[in-house]
Amino acid sequence: MTTKLFGEPVRRREDARLITGRGRYLDDIGAGALAAAFVRSPHAHARVVDVDVDGALDVEGLVAIYTYEDLTGPMAEPLPVLIPHPQLHAPRTGYPLAKDVVNHVGEPVVMVVATDRYVAEDAAERIVVRYEELPVVVGIDAARAAEHAVHPDVPDNVAARHHQETGDVGPALAASPHTLSFTQTIERSACTPLEGKGVHARWDPDDGSLRVYSSTQASTSVRAAIAAKLELSLDRVEVIAPDVGGGFGVKIVHPWPEELLVPMAAIALGREVKWAEDRREHFVSSAHERGQRQEVTVGFDDGGRLTALDVHVWHDNGAYTPYGIIVPIITATQLVGPYVVPVYRVVVESVYTNTVIVTPYRGAGRPQACFAMERTMDRIADELGLDRAEVRRRNLITPDQFPYDHHLTFQDGRPVVYDSGDYPGLLDKLTDLVGWGSVEERRAEAASRGKLLGAGMALYVEGTGPGPYEGGHVQVLGSGKVLVSTGLTSQGQGHETAFAQIVASELGVPIEDVEVTTGDTRRFPYAVGTFASRAAVMSGNAIALAARGVREKALRIAADVLEASPEDLEISDGVVGVRGTPGASIPLRTVAVLSNPLRYAFDEAAKQATQFATHDDTKPPVAPGDAPGLEHRDYYSPLRSTFASGAHAAVVEVDPATWEIDVVTYAVVHDCGNVVNPMIVEGQVLGGVAQGVGGALYERMAYDADGQLQNASFMDFLMPYASEVPDVVIDHQQTPSPLNPLGIKGAGEAGVIPGSAALASAIEDAVGRRVTAMPISPSELYDLVRDPATERTAASARRGGALA
């Protein structure tokens, strides 16, 4: 039994119950609750003329119907803009239920509550909403043209203009030996977690308390939003995240309308009320991401070194901006990647469209940023006839340049200062791992089989662990159990295991004795949430600090019992002992008992802490400034984000008969600082790669000109199966962060960020035609290659590629 577990590949403790059907998800809660269903807009843009509920009133089992007219106080006001920003000059949000106008298909108009979901759906179908259709704006081109406005008081459809600049880009470009200008696009996709959103609420009228279960990534923030909107005292609201079947960003938004409306109904009706999202609802009423157009102009010298970079990003933020402009800010500040960019200007225009809102999706603006920067590196290499890896190497920030200040402002309002890294080391490991030097031989072998082979790579830097804070609480019980709690939530990342490893290592106890609770405001009321690869960095460090506080107290109490100095004591396998003195020890569980001076003995263990068993009349039983119990609460609040990094490479084969794209090799080198659990990190990387492949080759949200989503089901929305996800070879690099006690960086989004960039590079290398938009399907690749207007790469022309 070991207690030094930090860095060990401990098997995930939560998996046994999750994979054997013993998980407790939102829809497992509230079997006898009333059920809610929603009437949602079938139109992308329309005025609500009339809502006729008469047809639903005779449905047996109907309990209540709510429209906007039933909302009062703060509930009748627009939903909050969660992250205001001075450059978000025209923020707009919707209402819990539509008031006057709907701005995307799926916007909630009416809530029905009935004895069960079937009855609620039947009643909802009988409600007649009369609409006056309005002009629809779909896509960035239509938003820019501004022939019609999504919101009448925003006639140009621009919600925000975000600008950051280092140096004077105009003269720098003019003085550059070479310049290139090009446009690239990434289409919309979405999180589509296994479990959609869901809410269950229970009101206790006797003590005026509300308990809400929500499938969320931010239980404490949902709690605050509910209290504010329903005008409840915060201390009377509890929010609990049960097992959450995936989040990936869509569940960080709060409050969703349903998170307010379901509790509102529970209070009004005095009954438990539940709503669980169905799959179509998730497609048309949750959130999407990725839709951006990026106009790049780059200057460089004869050796391929950057001299200036100018980027104009057009970001489709959908109908509203509840999460501010975080996604495009991340694109703007992460676009520079691991490179020295002497002069940089980025302008983001975030525009309204009559489509579902955009909020972070795993990667959160970084895949777009990586696509811009890494495809720029490929363009430079192609223009100069240089190896793509060599061009990258010549531009990389070197280890002796850390901390490296890009003179930009990150999503947390703090400076973009890279804390540590070894980017040339990443590139060296990657080229070895993927066999970069043997690509031409492999290309020839593939050609002999009638296949087109290409290789590509992409490097990235990821800001992780943004503040403002997270907390942790550690308590040792008299039984020897160690209870750990933190406010942020878990959606499958392995927090129960990783946090237990940290505590076991810090406190010197068996991991089997550690129990972890996350996302329960009853256990930990203050937190920010799970997003931006921040759980291990933020809560991991907070929990480590809390465990250190417990350890300090335990050694102090044990020192009195063992008549030794605390500095001479150690804790191992849950026993406090004197170094070098076998037998001079006391179990930690006994220390926990002694930490709580008692008057009454309620069991045998308690006798050890009663007033006549332990008696020292020279000092009070509880020292000034101390507290009963062997427990400690602490918080970690960073100065700024820490920056993880990595490099991906892909080798693809394209069949010119079908234009199917087969990813035959995928290599990843990542650096997330000190690794808590390499098995969990590799799982995160593998899951991210699967989503990266999906975003590059399969997943897109296809809207028509009327704002109707054409593929709002898993029948039509393509995802990679296990057969489409390549085997991934992984290598590790660890450059500890100097910014936090554990020296760790985030890893949750590492796998997805470079996917589109690396695969676009490989596909372009295979077919010799410029790839400027992702995702790309076989039919689109066929059209690209056969269209004489498409640009051929210089590299393919030099080697006389198979496709003329």
Coordinates of N, CA, C and O in Angstrom, one line a residue, residues 84 102 107 134 221 224 251 269 290 297 397 401 442 470 489 518 545 548 604 613 615 803:
P84 N -19.0 40.4 -19.0 CA -19.0 41.7 -19.7 C -17.6 42.1 -20.1 O -16.6 41.6 -19.5
V102 N -38.6 36.0 -31.4 CA -37.7 34.9 -31.2 C -36.6 35.1 -32.3 O -36.8 35.6 -33.4
E107 N -35.8 28.5 -29.7 CA -35.9 29.4 -28.5 C -37.2 29.1 -27.8 O -38.3 28.9 -28.4
L134 N -39.9 37.2 -39.8 CA -39.0 38.4 -40.0 C -37.9 37.9 -40.9 O -37.6 36.7 -40.9
S221 N -22.2 28.7 -9.6 CA -22.7 29.8 -10.4 C -24.2 29.7 -10.7 O -24.9 30.7 -10.7
A224 N -26.0 30.9 -7.6 CA -26.1 32.3 -7.5 C -27.1 32.9 -8.5 O -27.9 33.8 -8.2
K251 N -22.2 23.1 -21.1 CA -22.9 23.1 -19.8 C -22.2 24.1 -18.8 O -22.5 24.2 -17.6
L269 N -45.7 25.6 -7.6 CA -46.6 24.4 -7.5 C -46.4 23.6 -6.2 O -47.3 22.8 -5.9
R290 N -17.1 27.2 -33.0 CA -16.1 27.1 -34.1 C -16.3 27.9 -35.3 O -15.4 28.1 -36.0
T297 N -2.7 38.1 -43.0 CA -1.6 38.6 -43.8 C -0.3 38.5 -43.0 O -0.3 38.9 -41.8
I397 N 9.8 30.0 -29.8 CA 10.4 30.6 -28.5 C 11.3 29.5 -27.9 O 10.9 28.3 -27.9
Q401 N 14.1 31.9 -23.1 CA 13.3 33.1 -23.2 C 12.1 33.1 -22.2 O 11.4 34.1 -22.2
R442 N 7.5 6.8 -47.6 CA 6.1 6.3 -47.4 C 5.2 6.8 -48.5 O 4.3 6.1 -48.9
E470 N -10.2 28.7 -6.9 CA -11.0 27.5 -6.5 C -10.6 27.1 -5.1 O -9.5 27.6 -4.7
T489 N -17.2 21.1 -10.7 CA -17.9 19.9 -11.0 C -17.1 18.9 -11.9 O -16.0 19.3 -12.4
T518 N -17.4 16.5 -5.6 CA -17.3 17.7 -6.4 C -18.7 18.2 -6.7 O -19.7 17.5 -6.7
L545 N -3.1 22.5 -0.9 CA -2.9 23.4 0.2 C -3.8 23.0 1.4 O -3.3 23.1 2.5
R548 N -2.1 20.1 3.1 CA -0.9 20.5 3.8 C -1.3 21.2 5.1 O -0.6 21.0 6.1
E604 N -16.0 4.1 21.7 CA -14.7 3.8 22.4 C -13.6 4.7 21.9 O -12.8 5.2 22.7
A613 N -9.4 12.0 30.1 CA -8.5 11.1 29.4 C -7.3 11.9 28.9 O -6.1 11.5 29.0
H615 N -5.6 15.6 29.6 CA -5.8 16.7 30.4 C -4.5 17.5 30.6 O -3.4 16.9 31.0
L803 N -1.4 14.4 -59.1 CA -2.6 15.2 -59.5 C -2.1 16.4 -60.2 O -1.6 17.3 -59.6

